[in-house]
């Protein structure tokens, strides 16, 4: 597998991936996270692509099997400014993963994407 920036031509495939993820979550006891609002919306996904924050995981056959948003910087996620019952390991710059989804066709897609992001800078935050 490999990670690359998402291209506009991938938009339809990303819509399929997110639809599959919503269905999986609903069938496995999590119908409310993305389901009721049909999250994430197409315009947000398109904006992620245009701004260079969207990445895809491509299998050895060249098929897009996963996607996620990765952003790196300081104070890039306002909701992370205040947390309860815990603390961050540091205040330095960090990467954030959002909207991680895989099609379930191969084992380890999520771990592959997370490890790629972690290897970018060694400091990663993600919420689920």
Short mmCIF file of C-alpha atoms in Angstrom, two decimals:
data_model
loop_
_atom_site.label_atom_id
_atom_site.label_comp_id
_atom_site.label_asym_id
_atom_site.label_seq_id
_atom_site.Cartn_x
_atom_site.Cartn_y
_atom_site.Cartn_z
CA UNK A 1 0.00 0.00 0.00
CA UNK A 2 1.00 3.60 -0.42
CA UNK A 3 -0.33 7.04 0.48
CA UNK A 4 -0.72 9.90 -1.97
CA UNK A 5 -2.51 13.23 -2.13
CA UNK A 6 -6.10 12.95 -3.26
CA UNK A 7 -6.84 14.18 -6.77
CA UNK A 8 -10.12 15.61 -8.02
CA UNK A 9 -10.67 12.47 -10.09
CA UNK A 10 -10.86 10.53 -6.79
CA UNK A 11 -13.93 12.42 -5.53
CA UNK A 12 -16.50 9.83 -6.60
CA UNK A 13 -14.44 7.06 -5.01
CA UNK A 14 -14.21 9.01 -1.75
CA UNK A 15 -17.98 9.39 -1.74
CA UNK A 16 -18.22 5.58 -2.04
CA UNK A 17 -15.73 5.09 0.80
CA UNK A 18 -17.63 7.39 3.14
CA UNK A 19 -20.96 5.78 2.24
CA UNK A 20 -19.45 2.38 3.02
CA UNK A 21 -18.06 3.68 6.31
CA UNK A 22 -21.45 5.10 7.34
CA UNK A 23 -23.10 1.76 6.55
CA UNK A 24 -20.46 -0.15 8.51
CA UNK A 25 -20.78 2.12 11.54
CA UNK A 26 -24.57 1.86 11.50
CA UNK A 27 -24.47 -1.94 11.33
CA UNK A 28 -21.98 -2.09 14.19
CA UNK A 29 -23.71 0.09 16.77
CA UNK A 30 -22.60 3.58 15.73
CA UNK A 31 -25.44 4.92 13.55
CA UNK A 32 -25.25 8.52 14.76
CA UNK A 33 -21.66 9.66 14.20
CA UNK A 34 -21.84 10.18 10.42
CA UNK A 35 -25.16 8.61 9.46
CA UNK A 36 -27.96 11.09 10.21
CA UNK A 37 -26.17 14.00 8.55
CA UNK A 38 -24.66 11.98 5.69
CA UNK A 39 -21.25 13.13 6.93
CA UNK A 40 -18.91 14.22 5.51
CA UNK A 41 -20.62 16.36 2.90
CA UNK A 42 -19.36 16.40 -0.67
CA UNK A 43 -18.43 20.10 -0.55
CA UNK A 44 -16.20 19.53 2.50
CA UNK A 45 -14.49 16.57 0.81
CA UNK A 46 -13.94 18.66 -2.31
CA UNK A 47 -12.50 21.50 -0.20
CA UNK A 48 -10.15 19.02 1.50
CA UNK A 49 -8.89 17.95 -1.92
CA UNK A 50 -8.46 21.51 -3.21
CA UNK A 51 -6.55 22.61 -0.11
CA UNK A 52 -4.23 19.59 -0.20
CA UNK A 53 -5.36 18.11 3.12
CA UNK A 54 -6.93 14.97 1.67
CA UNK A 55 -4.96 11.76 1.17
CA UNK A 56 -5.81 8.34 -0.18
CA UNK A 57 -4.47 4.91 0.59
CA UNK A 58 -3.86 2.97 -2.62
CA UNK A 59 -3.39 -0.80 -2.64
CA UNK A 60 -0.79 -2.66 -4.69
CA UNK A 61 -3.23 -2.97 -7.61
CA UNK A 62 -3.69 0.81 -7.73
CA UNK A 63 -7.19 0.87 -6.22
CA UNK A 64 -8.09 3.58 -3.68
CA UNK A 65 -9.04 1.61 -0.56
CA UNK A 66 -8.94 4.32 2.10
CA UNK A 67 -8.93 8.04 2.72
CA UNK A 68 -8.24 10.56 5.44
CA UNK A 69 -7.52 14.22 6.06
CA UNK A 70 -4.12 15.12 7.51
CA UNK A 71 -3.15 18.57 8.74
CA UNK A 72 0.07 19.59 10.46
CA UNK A 73 0.93 22.71 12.43
CA UNK A 74 0.48 24.57 15.72
CA UNK A 75 -2.95 24.93 17.28
CA UNK A 76 -4.57 23.58 14.12
CA UNK A 77 -7.54 22.02 15.88
CA UNK A 78 -9.41 24.51 18.11
CA UNK A 79 -11.43 21.78 19.82
CA UNK A 80 -8.19 20.32 21.17
CA UNK A 81 -7.46 23.46 23.20
CA UNK A 82 -9.42 22.15 26.16
CA UNK A 83 -9.60 18.50 27.12
CA UNK A 84 -10.95 16.91 30.28
CA UNK A 85 -9.69 13.88 32.13
CA UNK A 86 -6.30 13.91 30.46
CA UNK A 87 -3.58 15.93 28.87
CA UNK A 88 -1.59 16.07 25.67
CA UNK A 89 1.99 14.79 25.69
CA UNK A 90 3.26 18.20 24.64
CA UNK A 91 2.37 21.60 23.22
CA UNK A 92 4.64 21.44 20.19
CA UNK A 93 3.41 21.22 16.61
CA UNK A 94 1.36 18.18 15.79
CA UNK A 95 -0.48 16.41 13.02
CA UNK A 96 -4.21 15.71 13.08
CA UNK A 97 -6.17 13.00 11.29
CA UNK A 98 -9.82 13.52 10.43
CA UNK A 99 -12.40 11.59 8.42
CA UNK A 100 -10.46 8.31 8.20
CA UNK A 101 -12.36 5.67 6.21
CA UNK A 102 -11.50 2.45 4.46
CA UNK A 103 -13.51 0.16 2.24
CA UNK A 104 -12.82 -2.96 4.30
CA UNK A 105 -11.35 -4.83 1.33
CA UNK A 106 -7.99 -5.31 3.02
CA UNK A 107 -6.87 -5.65 6.61
CA UNK A 108 -4.76 -2.88 8.06
CA UNK A 109 -5.90 0.10 5.97
CA UNK A 110 -6.58 2.26 9.03
CA UNK A 111 -3.31 1.31 10.72
CA UNK A 112 -1.39 2.00 7.51
CA UNK A 113 -2.89 5.50 7.24
CA UNK A 114 -2.31 6.30 10.91
CA UNK A 115 1.29 5.07 10.78
CA UNK A 116 1.94 7.17 7.68
CA UNK A 117 0.66 10.28 9.48
CA UNK A 118 2.65 9.47 12.61
CA UNK A 119 5.81 9.11 10.53
CA UNK A 120 5.35 12.63 9.14
CA UNK A 121 6.35 14.29 12.41
CA UNK A 122 6.09 11.86 15.32
CA UNK A 123 3.37 13.80 17.14
CA UNK A 124 -0.16 12.92 16.16
CA UNK A 125 -3.61 13.68 17.55
CA UNK A 126 -6.77 11.96 16.43
CA UNK A 127 -10.26 11.73 17.84
CA UNK A 128 -12.76 9.04 17.03
#
